[in-house]
Coordinates of C-alpha atoms and ligand atoms in Angstrom, one line a residue:
M234 CA 14.1 -32.6 69.1
Q235 CA 12.6 -36.1 68.7
I236 CA 10.8 -36.6 65.4
R237 CA 7.4 -38.2 65.9
P238 CA 5.9 -40.7 63.5
F239 CA 4.7 -38.8 60.5
N240 CA 0.9 -38.6 60.2
Q241 CA 0.7 -37.2 56.7
P242 CA 1.3 -40.4 54.7
P243 CA 0.8 -39.9 50.9
P244 CA -2.3 -41.3 49.3
T245 CA -1.8 -44.4 47.3
L246 CA -3.6 -46.0 44.4
G247 CA -4.4 -49.6 43.8
N248 CA -5.5 -51.2 40.6
Q249 CA -7.7 -48.5 39.1
Y250 CA -10.0 -51.0 37.4
D251 CA -10.5 -53.4 40.4
D252 CA -11.0 -50.4 42.7
D253 CA -13.6 -48.7 40.6
R254 CA -17.0 -49.9 41.8
V255 CA -18.9 -47.5 39.6
L256 CA -17.1 -48.5 36.4
R257 CA -17.4 -52.2 37.1
S258 CA -21.0 -52.2 38.1
Y259 CA -21.9 -50.1 35.0
L260 CA -20.0 -52.5 32.7
K261 CA -21.7 -55.5 34.2
R262 CA -25.0 -53.9 33.3
A263 CA -24.0 -52.5 29.9
L264 CA -21.9 -55.2 28.3
P265 CA -22.9 -58.7 27.3
P266 CA -21.3 -61.2 29.9
D267 CA -18.9 -62.8 27.3
G268 CA -17.8 -59.4 26.1
L269 CA -17.2 -58.2 29.6
R270 CA -15.2 -61.3 30.5
E271 CA -12.8 -60.7 27.6
A272 CA -12.7 -56.9 27.9
E273 CA -11.9 -57.2 31.6
L274 CA -8.5 -58.7 30.9
S275 CA -7.1 -55.6 29.2
L276 CA -9.2 -53.2 31.4
R277 CA -7.6 -54.8 34.5
E278 CA -4.1 -54.5 32.9
M279 CA -4.8 -50.9 32.2
G280 CA -6.1 -50.4 35.7
E281 CA -2.8 -51.8 37.0
L282 CA -0.7 -49.6 34.8
A283 CA -2.8 -46.5 35.8
G284 CA -2.5 -47.1 39.5
G285 CA 1.1 -48.4 39.4
E286 CA 3.8 -47.8 36.8
L287 CA 2.2 -44.8 35.0
Y288 CA 1.2 -43.1 38.2
Q289 CA 4.7 -43.4 39.6
M290 CA 6.1 -42.2 36.4
Q291 CA 3.7 -39.3 36.4
L292 CA 4.9 -38.3 39.9
A293 CA 8.6 -38.7 38.8
D294 CA 8.0 -36.8 35.6
R295 CA 6.4 -33.8 37.3
L296 CA 8.9 -31.2 36.4
N297 CA 9.5 -32.4 32.8
E298 CA 7.9 -30.4 30.0
P299 CA 7.9 -30.6 26.3
T300 CA 10.7 -28.6 24.6
L301 CA 10.8 -26.8 21.3
T302 CA 14.1 -26.5 19.5
Q303 CA 13.7 -24.1 16.6
W304 CA 17.2 -24.0 15.2
D305 CA 20.0 -26.6 14.9
A306 CA 23.6 -25.7 15.7
W307 CA 24.2 -24.7 12.0
G308 CA 21.4 -22.3 11.8
N309 CA 18.9 -24.6 10.1
R310 CA 15.3 -24.2 11.1
I311 CA 14.2 -27.5 12.5
D312 CA 11.3 -26.8 14.9
R313 CA 11.6 -30.1 16.8
I314 CA 9.4 -30.8 19.8
E315 CA 10.6 -33.3 22.4
V316 CA 7.7 -34.6 24.5
T317 CA 8.1 -35.9 28.1
P318 CA 9.1 -39.5 29.0
L319 CA 5.6 -40.2 30.2
W320 CA 4.1 -39.0 26.9
Q321 CA 6.5 -41.2 25.0
R322 CA 5.4 -44.2 27.0
A323 CA 1.8 -43.2 26.8
E324 CA 2.0 -43.1 23.0
R325 CA 3.2 -46.6 22.8
L326 CA 0.7 -48.0 25.3
A327 CA -2.2 -46.1 23.7
A328 CA -1.4 -47.9 20.4
E329 CA -0.8 -51.3 21.9
Y330 CA -4.0 -51.2 24.0
G331 CA -6.0 -49.8 21.2
V332 CA -7.2 -46.8 23.1
V333 CA -8.3 -45.4 19.7
A334 CA -8.3 -48.6 17.7
A335 CA -10.7 -50.5 19.9
A336 CA -13.5 -48.3 18.6
Y337 CA -12.9 -49.3 15.0
E338 CA -12.3 -53.1 15.3
G339 CA -15.9 -54.2 15.4
K340 CA -15.1 -56.8 18.0
Y341 CA -18.0 -56.0 20.3
G342 CA -20.4 -54.3 17.8
R343 CA -22.1 -51.3 19.3
F344 CA -20.3 -52.0 22.6
D345 CA -16.9 -51.2 21.0
R346 CA -17.3 -47.6 22.1
I347 CA -18.1 -48.6 25.7
Y348 CA -15.0 -50.8 25.8
Q349 CA -12.8 -48.1 24.2
F350 CA -13.9 -45.3 26.4
A351 CA -13.5 -47.5 29.5
L352 CA -9.9 -47.9 28.5
A353 CA -9.6 -44.2 27.9
Y354 CA -11.1 -43.4 31.2
L355 CA -8.6 -45.6 33.0
F356 CA -5.7 -44.3 30.9
H357 CA -6.5 -40.6 31.1
P358 CA -5.6 -39.5 34.7
S359 CA -2.2 -41.2 34.7
T360 CA -0.9 -40.0 31.3
D361 CA -0.7 -36.2 31.7
V362 CA -3.5 -35.5 29.2
Y363 CA -2.1 -37.7 26.4
T364 CA -5.8 -38.2 25.7
C365 CA -5.8 -34.8 24.0
P366 CA -4.1 -36.1 20.8
L367 CA -5.9 -39.4 21.1
A368 CA -9.3 -37.6 21.1
M369 CA -8.3 -35.7 18.0
T370 CA -7.0 -38.9 16.4
D371 CA -10.3 -40.6 17.1
G372 CA -12.1 -37.6 15.7
A373 CA -10.0 -37.5 12.6
A374 CA -10.6 -41.2 11.9
R375 CA -14.3 -40.8 12.2
T376 CA -14.4 -37.6 10.2
L377 CA -12.4 -39.2 7.3
L378 CA -14.6 -42.3 7.4
N379 CA -17.8 -40.3 7.3
S380 CA -16.4 -38.1 4.5
G381 CA -16.3 -41.1 2.1
N382 CA -13.0 -39.7 0.7
Q383 CA -11.5 -43.1 -0.1
E384 CA -8.1 -41.8 -1.0
L385 CA -7.7 -40.2 2.4
I386 CA -9.3 -43.1 4.2
D387 CA -6.8 -45.5 2.6
R388 CA -3.9 -43.3 3.3
A389 CA -4.6 -42.3 6.9
V390 CA -7.3 -44.3 8.8
T391 CA -5.2 -47.5 9.0
H392 CA -2.5 -45.5 10.7
L393 CA -4.9 -43.6 13.0
T394 CA -6.4 -46.9 14.2
S395 CA -3.3 -49.0 14.3
R396 CA -2.2 -51.0 17.3
D397 CA 1.4 -51.0 16.1
P398 CA 3.3 -48.2 17.8
V399 CA 5.5 -47.8 14.7
Q400 CA 2.5 -47.5 12.4
F401 CA 0.3 -45.4 14.7
W402 CA -0.3 -41.8 13.8
T403 CA -2.0 -39.1 15.8
S404 CA -3.9 -36.2 14.3
G405 CA -4.3 -32.6 15.3
Q406 CA -7.4 -30.4 14.9
W407 CA -6.2 -27.0 13.8
M408 CA -9.2 -24.7 14.0
T409 CA -8.6 -21.9 16.4
E410 CA -7.0 -18.7 15.1
A411 CA -6.4 -15.4 16.8
T412 CA -9.7 -14.2 15.4
G413 CA -11.6 -16.9 17.2
G414 CA -11.9 -20.4 18.5
S415 CA -15.6 -20.1 19.2
D416 CA -16.3 -17.8 16.3
V417 CA -14.3 -19.9 13.9
G418 CA -16.1 -18.5 10.9
L419 CA -13.7 -15.5 11.2
S420 CA -10.7 -17.8 10.3
E421 CA -8.2 -16.1 8.1
T422 CA -6.1 -19.0 6.8
I423 CA -6.3 -19.1 3.0
A424 CA -6.1 -22.1 0.7
R425 CA -4.6 -21.5 -2.8
L426 CA -4.6 -23.9 -5.7
N427 CA -1.1 -23.5 -7.0
D428 CA 0.0 -24.9 -10.4
N429 CA 1.8 -28.2 -10.0
E430 CA 1.7 -28.0 -6.2
G431 CA -2.0 -28.6 -5.5
W432 CA -3.7 -26.9 -2.6
Q433 CA -1.5 -25.0 -0.2
L434 CA -2.4 -23.3 3.1
Y435 CA -1.3 -19.9 4.3
G436 CA -2.2 -18.6 7.7
R437 CA -1.5 -18.7 11.4
K438 CA -3.1 -21.3 13.7
W439 CA -3.2 -19.9 17.3
F440 CA -3.8 -23.1 19.4
T441 CA -2.7 -26.5 18.0
S442 CA -2.4 -29.0 20.8
A443 CA -1.2 -32.1 18.9
A444 CA 1.8 -30.3 17.5
T445 CA 3.7 -33.5 17.2
S446 CA 1.0 -35.3 15.2
Q447 CA 1.7 -36.8 11.8
I448 CA -1.5 -35.3 10.3
A449 CA -4.0 -32.6 11.0
L450 CA -7.5 -31.7 9.9
T451 CA -7.8 -28.0 9.5
L452 CA -10.0 -25.2 8.2
A453 CA -9.0 -22.8 5.5
R454 CA -10.8 -20.5 3.1
P455 CA -10.3 -21.4 -0.6
Q456 CA -9.3 -18.2 -2.3
G457 CA -12.3 -16.3 -3.6
N458 CA -14.7 -18.1 -1.2
P459 CA -17.1 -15.8 0.8
P460 CA -16.5 -14.9 4.5
G461 CA -18.1 -16.9 7.3
G462 CA -18.1 -20.5 8.3
K463 CA -19.7 -21.7 5.0
G464 CA -16.8 -20.3 3.0
L465 CA -14.3 -22.4 4.9
A466 CA -13.3 -25.8 3.7
L467 CA -12.0 -28.8 5.6
F468 CA -8.5 -29.8 4.6
Y469 CA -6.3 -32.8 5.4
L470 CA -2.5 -32.3 5.7
E471 CA 0.5 -34.3 6.6
T472 CA 2.9 -32.3 8.8
R473 CA 6.1 -33.8 7.4
G474 CA 7.1 -34.7 3.9
A475 CA 9.0 -37.7 2.7
N476 CA 12.3 -36.1 3.8
G477 CA 11.0 -36.0 7.4
K478 CA 10.9 -32.2 7.4
L479 CA 7.9 -30.0 8.3
Q480 CA 6.0 -29.0 5.2
N481 CA 6.2 -25.2 5.2
I482 CA 5.1 -25.1 8.8
E483 CA 6.9 -23.1 11.4
I484 CA 6.3 -23.7 15.1
L485 CA 6.4 -20.1 16.4
R486 CA 6.3 -21.1 20.1
L487 CA 4.8 -23.4 22.7
K488 CA 2.0 -21.9 24.8
D489 CA 2.9 -21.1 28.4
K490 CA -0.3 -22.5 30.0
L491 CA -1.9 -22.8 33.4
G492 CA -2.3 -26.6 33.0
T493 CA -2.0 -29.4 30.5
R494 CA 1.7 -28.4 30.5
K495 CA 2.8 -31.7 29.1
V496 CA 0.6 -31.1 26.0
P497 CA 2.8 -29.3 23.5
T498 CA 0.2 -26.7 22.5
A499 CA 1.8 -24.6 19.7
E500 CA 1.2 -21.5 17.6
L501 CA 1.9 -22.4 14.0
M502 CA 2.6 -20.4 10.8
L503 CA 1.6 -22.1 7.6
S504 CA 3.4 -20.7 4.6
G505 CA 2.3 -22.9 1.7
T506 CA 1.6 -26.1 3.5
P507 CA 0.4 -28.8 1.1
A508 CA -3.1 -30.0 1.9
Q509 CA -6.0 -31.9 0.3
P510 CA -9.7 -31.0 0.6
V511 CA -11.5 -33.7 2.6
L512 CA -15.0 -33.1 1.3
G513 CA -15.6 -30.3 -1.2
L514 CA -14.5 -26.7 -1.1
D515 CA -16.9 -25.2 1.4
N516 CA -18.9 -26.0 4.5
G517 CA -15.8 -26.9 6.4
V518 CA -17.3 -26.1 9.8
R519 CA -20.2 -28.5 9.1
N520 CA -17.8 -31.1 7.7
I521 CA -15.6 -31.2 10.8
V522 CA -18.6 -31.8 13.2
P523 CA -17.9 -35.5 13.6
M524 CA -14.5 -34.5 15.0
L525 CA -16.0 -32.1 17.4
H526 CA -18.6 -34.6 18.6
L527 CA -15.9 -37.1 19.5
T528 CA -13.5 -34.6 21.0
R529 CA -16.3 -33.3 23.2
T530 CA -17.1 -36.9 24.2
W531 CA -13.5 -37.5 25.1
N532 CA -13.6 -34.3 27.1
S533 CA -16.6 -35.6 29.1
V534 CA -15.0 -39.0 29.8
S535 CA -11.7 -37.3 30.8
A536 CA -13.7 -35.1 33.2
V537 CA -15.2 -38.1 34.9
A538 CA -11.8 -39.8 34.9
F539 CA -10.2 -36.8 36.7
M540 CA -13.1 -36.8 39.2
R541 CA -12.6 -40.5 39.9
R542 CA -8.8 -40.0 40.3
G543 CA -9.3 -37.1 42.8
L544 CA -11.7 -39.1 44.8
A545 CA -9.6 -42.2 44.9
L546 CA -6.7 -40.1 46.3
A547 CA -8.9 -38.2 48.7
R548 CA -10.6 -41.3 50.0
D549 CA -7.4 -43.1 50.6
Y550 CA -5.9 -40.0 52.3
A551 CA -8.9 -39.7 54.6
R552 CA -8.2 -43.2 55.9
R553 CA -4.6 -42.4 56.7
R554 CA -4.6 -38.8 57.8
V555 CA -5.2 -38.5 61.5
A556 CA -6.5 -35.1 62.8
F557 CA -8.2 -34.3 66.1
G558 CA -7.6 -37.8 67.3
A559 CA -9.1 -39.8 64.5
P560 CA -8.7 -40.5 60.8
L561 CA -10.5 -37.9 58.6
A562 CA -12.6 -40.8 57.3
N563 CA -14.3 -40.9 60.7
K564 CA -15.0 -37.2 60.9
P565 CA -18.7 -36.5 60.1
L566 CA -18.1 -33.3 58.1
H567 CA -15.2 -34.7 56.1
V568 CA -17.4 -37.8 55.4
D569 CA -20.2 -35.5 54.3
T570 CA -17.8 -33.6 52.0
L571 CA -16.5 -36.8 50.3
A572 CA -20.1 -38.1 49.9
M573 CA -21.1 -35.0 48.0
L574 CA -18.1 -35.5 45.7
Q575 CA -18.8 -39.1 45.1
A576 CA -22.5 -38.4 44.2
E577 CA -21.4 -35.7 41.7
S578 CA -18.9 -38.0 40.1
E579 CA -21.2 -41.0 39.9
A580 CA -23.8 -38.9 38.2
A581 CA -21.3 -37.5 35.8
F582 CA -20.0 -41.0 35.0
H583 CA -23.4 -42.2 33.9
L584 CA -24.1 -39.1 31.8
S585 CA -20.8 -39.5 30.0
F586 CA -21.2 -43.2 29.4
Y587 CA -24.7 -42.8 28.1
L588 CA -23.3 -40.5 25.5
V589 CA -20.7 -43.2 24.7
E590 CA -23.4 -45.8 24.4
L591 CA -25.3 -43.6 21.9
I592 CA -22.2 -43.1 19.8
G593 CA -21.8 -46.9 19.6
R594 CA -25.4 -47.3 18.5
D595 CA -25.0 -44.5 15.9
E596 CA -21.9 -46.0 14.4
T597 CA -23.4 -49.5 14.1
G598 CA -26.7 -48.3 12.8
E599 CA -28.6 -49.3 15.9
M600 CA -29.9 -46.0 16.9
N601 CA -33.6 -44.9 16.6
E602 CA -34.7 -41.4 15.7
A603 CA -35.3 -40.3 19.3
Q604 CA -31.8 -41.4 20.3
G605 CA -30.4 -39.5 17.4
Y606 CA -31.9 -36.3 18.7
I607 CA -30.6 -36.9 22.1
L608 CA -27.1 -37.6 20.8
R609 CA -26.9 -34.3 19.0
L610 CA -28.0 -32.5 22.2
L611 CA -25.9 -34.6 24.6
T612 CA -22.4 -34.0 23.2
S613 CA -22.8 -30.4 24.3
I614 CA -24.7 -30.8 27.5
A615 CA -22.6 -33.6 28.8
K616 CA -19.4 -31.6 28.2
V617 CA -20.9 -28.5 29.8
T618 CA -22.1 -30.4 32.8
T619 CA -19.1 -32.6 33.4
G620 CA -16.4 -30.0 32.6
R621 CA -17.7 -27.7 35.4
Q622 CA -18.1 -30.6 37.8
A623 CA -14.5 -31.6 37.2
V624 CA -13.2 -28.2 38.1
A625 CA -15.3 -28.0 41.3
I626 CA -14.4 -31.5 42.4
A627 CA -10.7 -31.0 41.7
S628 CA -10.8 -27.9 43.9
E629 CA -12.5 -29.8 46.7
V630 CA -10.0 -32.7 46.3
L631 CA -7.1 -30.4 46.9
E632 CA -8.8 -29.0 50.0
A633 CA -9.5 -32.5 51.2
H634 CA -5.8 -32.9 51.4
G635 CA -5.4 -29.7 53.4
G636 CA -2.1 -27.9 52.9
A637 CA -0.6 -30.9 51.1
G638 CA -3.2 -30.4 48.3
Y639 CA -1.6 -27.1 47.5
V640 CA 1.9 -28.3 47.4
E641 CA 3.3 -29.2 44.0
D642 CA 5.4 -32.2 44.8
T643 CA 2.4 -34.1 46.2
G644 CA 1.3 -34.3 42.5
L645 CA -2.1 -33.0 43.5
P646 CA -2.3 -29.4 42.3
V647 CA -2.0 -30.5 38.7
L648 CA -5.4 -32.1 38.9
L649 CA -7.0 -28.8 39.4
R650 CA -4.9 -27.0 36.7
D651 CA -5.5 -29.8 34.1
S652 CA -9.2 -29.9 34.9
Q653 CA -9.6 -26.2 34.3
V654 CA -9.1 -26.7 30.6
L655 CA -12.1 -29.0 30.3
P656 CA -14.8 -26.3 30.3
I657 CA -12.7 -24.1 27.9
W658 CA -11.3 -26.1 25.0
E659 CA -13.6 -27.9 22.5
G660 CA -16.2 -25.2 23.2
T661 CA -16.7 -23.1 26.4
T662 CA -19.7 -23.5 28.7
N663 CA -21.5 -20.6 27.1
V664 CA -20.7 -21.5 23.6
L665 CA -21.9 -25.1 24.1
S666 CA -25.0 -23.9 26.0
L667 CA -25.9 -21.9 22.9
D668 CA -25.1 -25.0 20.8
A669 CA -27.5 -27.0 22.9
L670 CA -30.3 -24.5 22.0
R671 CA -29.5 -25.0 18.3
A672 CA -29.6 -28.8 18.9
L673 CA -33.2 -28.5 20.1
G674 CA -34.3 -28.1 16.5
A675 CA -38.1 -27.8 16.3
G676 CA -38.5 -29.3 19.7
E677 CA -37.8 -33.0 18.8
A678 CA -34.6 -33.2 20.9
F679 CA -36.2 -31.8 24.0
A680 CA -39.2 -34.2 23.6
A681 CA -36.8 -37.1 23.2
L682 CA -34.7 -36.2 26.2
K683 CA -37.8 -35.8 28.3
A684 CA -39.1 -39.2 27.2
K685 CA -35.7 -40.7 28.0
V686 CA -35.7 -39.2 31.5
S687 CA -39.1 -40.4 32.2
Q688 CA -38.3 -43.9 30.9
S689 CA -35.2 -44.1 33.1
V690 CA -36.9 -42.9 36.3
Q691 CA -39.9 -45.2 35.7
V692 CA -37.7 -48.2 36.5
A693 CA -37.4 -46.9 40.1
R694 CA -39.4 -49.1 42.5
D695 CA -37.4 -48.3 45.6
N696 CA -39.2 -45.6 47.7
R697 CA -36.1 -43.4 48.0
L698 CA -35.4 -43.7 44.3
T699 CA -38.9 -42.7 43.4
A700 CA -38.5 -39.5 45.4
A701 CA -35.3 -38.8 43.6
A702 CA -37.1 -39.5 40.3
G703 CA -39.5 -36.8 41.1
V704 CA -36.7 -34.3 41.2
A705 CA -35.4 -35.2 37.7
A706 CA -38.9 -35.1 36.3
A707 CA -39.7 -31.8 37.9
A708 CA -36.5 -30.2 36.6
L709 CA -37.4 -31.1 33.1
T710 CA -41.0 -29.8 33.4
H711 CA -39.5 -26.5 34.7
A712 CA -37.0 -26.5 31.8
E713 CA -39.8 -27.0 29.3
S714 CA -41.9 -24.1 30.7
W715 CA -38.8 -21.9 30.9
L716 CA -38.0 -22.7 27.2
Q717 CA -41.5 -21.8 26.1
A718 CA -41.5 -18.5 28.0
A719 CA -38.0 -17.6 26.8
M720 CA -38.8 -18.3 23.2
A721 CA -41.8 -16.1 23.5
A722 CA -39.8 -13.4 25.1
G723 CA -37.2 -13.4 22.4
R724 CA -33.6 -14.3 21.5
P725 CA -31.9 -12.3 24.3
A726 CA -33.9 -14.0 27.0
L727 CA -33.2 -17.4 25.5
E728 CA -29.5 -16.7 25.3
A729 CA -29.2 -15.3 28.7
G730 CA -30.7 -18.4 30.3
A731 CA -29.0 -20.9 28.0
R732 CA -26.3 -22.0 30.5
R733 CA -28.8 -22.6 33.3
F734 CA -31.0 -24.5 30.9
A735 CA -28.2 -26.7 29.5
L736 CA -26.9 -27.5 33.0
T737 CA -30.4 -28.4 34.2
L738 CA -30.9 -30.8 31.3
G739 CA -27.5 -32.3 31.9
R740 CA -28.0 -32.7 35.7
A741 CA -31.6 -34.0 35.3
L742 CA -30.5 -36.6 32.7
A743 CA -27.5 -37.6 34.9
L744 CA -29.8 -38.1 37.8
A745 CA -32.3 -40.2 35.8
L746 CA -29.4 -42.4 34.5
L747 CA -28.1 -42.8 38.0
I748 CA -31.5 -43.8 39.3
E749 CA -31.7 -46.5 36.6
Q750 CA -28.3 -47.8 37.6
A751 CA -29.2 -47.6 41.3
Q752 CA -32.3 -49.7 40.8
W753 CA -30.3 -52.3 38.8
S754 CA -27.7 -52.4 41.5
L755 CA -30.3 -53.0 44.2
D756 CA -31.8 -55.8 42.2
H757 CA -28.7 -57.5 40.9
E758 CA -25.9 -56.6 43.4
Q759 CA -27.9 -55.8 46.5
D760 CA -25.7 -52.7 46.6
G761 CA -27.3 -49.5 48.0
R762 CA -24.4 -47.2 47.1
P763 CA -25.7 -46.0 43.8
R764 CA -29.1 -45.3 45.5
A765 CA -27.3 -43.2 48.1
A766 CA -25.5 -41.4 45.3
A767 CA -28.8 -40.8 43.4
C768 CA -30.5 -39.5 46.6
R769 CA -27.6 -37.2 47.4
F770 CA -27.3 -35.9 43.8
A771 CA -31.0 -35.2 43.8
Q772 CA -30.4 -32.9 46.8
S773 CA -27.5 -31.1 45.2
G774 CA -29.1 -28.7 42.9
V775 CA -30.5 -30.4 39.8
D776 CA -32.9 -27.6 38.6
L777 CA -30.7 -24.5 38.2
I778 CA -33.2 -22.4 36.3
V779 CA -34.2 -19.2 37.9
D780 CA -35.9 -16.0 36.8
V781 CA -33.5 -13.2 36.5
S782 CA -33.9 -9.6 35.4
A783 CA -32.0 -8.7 32.2
D784 CA -31.7 -5.1 33.3
D785 CA -30.1 -6.2 36.6
A786 CA -27.8 -8.5 34.6
Y787 CA -26.6 -5.7 32.3
A788 CA -26.1 -3.3 35.2
L789 CA -24.2 -5.9 37.2
A790 CA -22.0 -7.2 34.3
N791 CA -21.0 -3.7 33.3
D792 CA -21.2 -2.2 36.8
N793 CA -23.6 0.5 35.4
F794 CA -25.5 2.7 37.7
L795 CA -29.0 1.3 38.3
Ligands
FAD1016 C1 -4.8 -25.7 26.4 C2 -5.6 -25.4 25.1 C3 -5.4 -26.2 24.0 C4 -6.1 -25.9 22.8 N1 -5.9 -26.7 21.8 C5 -6.6 -26.4 20.6 C6 -6.3 -27.2 19.4 O1 -5.6 -28.2 19.4 N2 -7.0 -26.9 18.3 C7 -7.8 -25.8 18.2 O2 -8.4 -25.6 17.2 N3 -8.1 -25.1 19.3 C8 -7.5 -25.4 20.5 N4 -7.7 -24.6 21.6 C9 -8.6 -23.4 21.5 C10 -9.9 -23.5 22.2 O3 -10.7 -24.5 21.6 C11 -10.5 -22.2 22.2 O4 -9.7 -21.3 22.9 C12 -11.9 -22.2 22.8 O5 -12.8 -22.9 22.0 C13 -12.5 -20.8 23.1 O6 -12.4 -20.0 22.0 P1 -11.7 -18.5 22.1 O7 -10.4 -18.7 22.7 O8 -11.9 -17.9 20.8 O9 -12.6 -17.8 23.2 P2 -13.8 -16.7 23.0 O10 -14.8 -17.2 22.0 O11 -13.2 -15.4 22.8 O12 -14.5 -16.7 24.4 C14 -14.3 -15.8 25.5 C15 -15.5 -15.9 26.5 O13 -16.6 -15.5 25.8 C16 -17.7 -16.4 25.9 N5 -18.4 -16.3 24.7 C17 -18.0 -16.4 23.4 N6 -19.0 -16.3 22.6 C18 -20.2 -16.1 23.3 C19 -21.5 -15.9 23.0 N7 -22.0 -15.9 21.8 N8 -22.4 -15.8 24.1 C20 -22.0 -15.8 25.3 N9 -20.7 -16.0 25.7 C21 -19.8 -16.1 24.7 C22 -17.0 -17.7 26.1 O14 -17.8 -18.6 26.8 C23 -15.8 -17.3 26.9 O15 -16.1 -17.3 28.3 C24 -7.0 -24.8 22.8 C25 -7.2 -24.1 23.9 C26 -6.5 -24.3 25.1 C27 -6.8 -23.5 26.3

């Protein structure tokens, strides 16, 4: 049999900065020109690494996983985790490029965060979720700085924000116990003040992803404290002592996970681990909030980065793969499918980077009151919205590659598996939707969000954009009337609709931000692509609020006779 020329060429990636029209156009609008000129140098380098060396390494590294060695040959407990070669390289590069540090250097003022998250966005999809420890490292640095605990700041923050790979430390966030990740107030870990030893922690941490980190911020209940979240305190610990050994920490096992398999997520036993209170001996859940805000933001940016990666591959493949006599890129239905994915990911991008912008303002004291309300609400709704989009898009991206998308050694299936964690960790969709309700406060946050949406859509002068603007405004009006009715109906009605409400806010704001960018692109770049994305996104289900019957829901959820 003669072998014909092969028509399933693998998708390839170019420089992931140069090729990213959405990122580049946004940065042109968001950053001062001088800052952009300078920032572009490293962003372009990172784009080259992401599309080149790191991507190739990722494909070659596919079957490697972290290993846990619990005992040495002589029966000593050592609990050593070896991470994969790509993770080792990623750790070095993350330090050198300042993927955490860039946020703390004050180089571009409130734009530091945009620069840092642009780096993270490029870095993320080629480094097998090494952004997980980076997110927690960033969160730990911010939490310690906010705590005002000078001793810990002096001890740790310089390491967490170092660009020197030898000095660079990462941090874990050890919250989840078998009793709960969402309902963390049930935590059972106890802190005891022992004579001569200071505080020591005793308990079992059920999910700890940065198991190789030098430090962790964790929750424990000082002995005698009351139950619930308020009785927990926030503690700082160093995983290893001066002798290099784990400090009364046993790594019980690594989790056998669906995705993020390069992340060494471990179950830990703490049996007298030395720790220091970060900020008092109670209110630990409240005191760790700065960490959660940042890890959720990293989650949103990672979601967008995965969407972008999937699309880059699917778009390239569509140009190469010939079926029914033409490249897929010429097939109207395939084109329509990719267009839908692009619109979703473009909207998600602007939602996430608006959140990033607000964090930059917050950290430099340039945020007004209304932006403060939006920020509190946005960490939850951006994560909820983008996490779900990432999973849906990854699934479509696999399908866009046909059978190849389902075959492991194409390197494609991992996109779906790794995306699936995004709506789960750092707060599930439901838990964060309920958090969004809490963030509404006495209504100030909703009013601020509504004002922001109307301000963004008001810039639309183009006719097609004005029509899309109407969709965003109408979604918020509907959300507002639903909220009033649900509050009048009582807590169960409010909770039952919280997910649809949060997603509607997220999608309406994403549309408004996309419209703002689209008008700017028409005016400054004569580029109609963001407008096309805005119009398409406006037709893709922005207002998700519907009236449902609670009785029907109970019957359906429990399969009860009705
Ligand atoms: C790969 C991975 C790595 C992780 N790494 C870490 C880590 O490093 N550190 C750490 O602390 N944790 C970590 N976690 C834990 C993670 O944050 C929690 O698993 C997550 O927050 C969910 O908590 P849970 O497992 O207790 O789920 P549950 O709270 O039991 O949730 C189960 C379901 O119930 C829903 N639900 C819960 N409460 C409500 C409610 N009130 N109303 C409606 N629905 C509700 C949820 O949405 C979910 O669908 C990790 C998890 C994974 C998967």
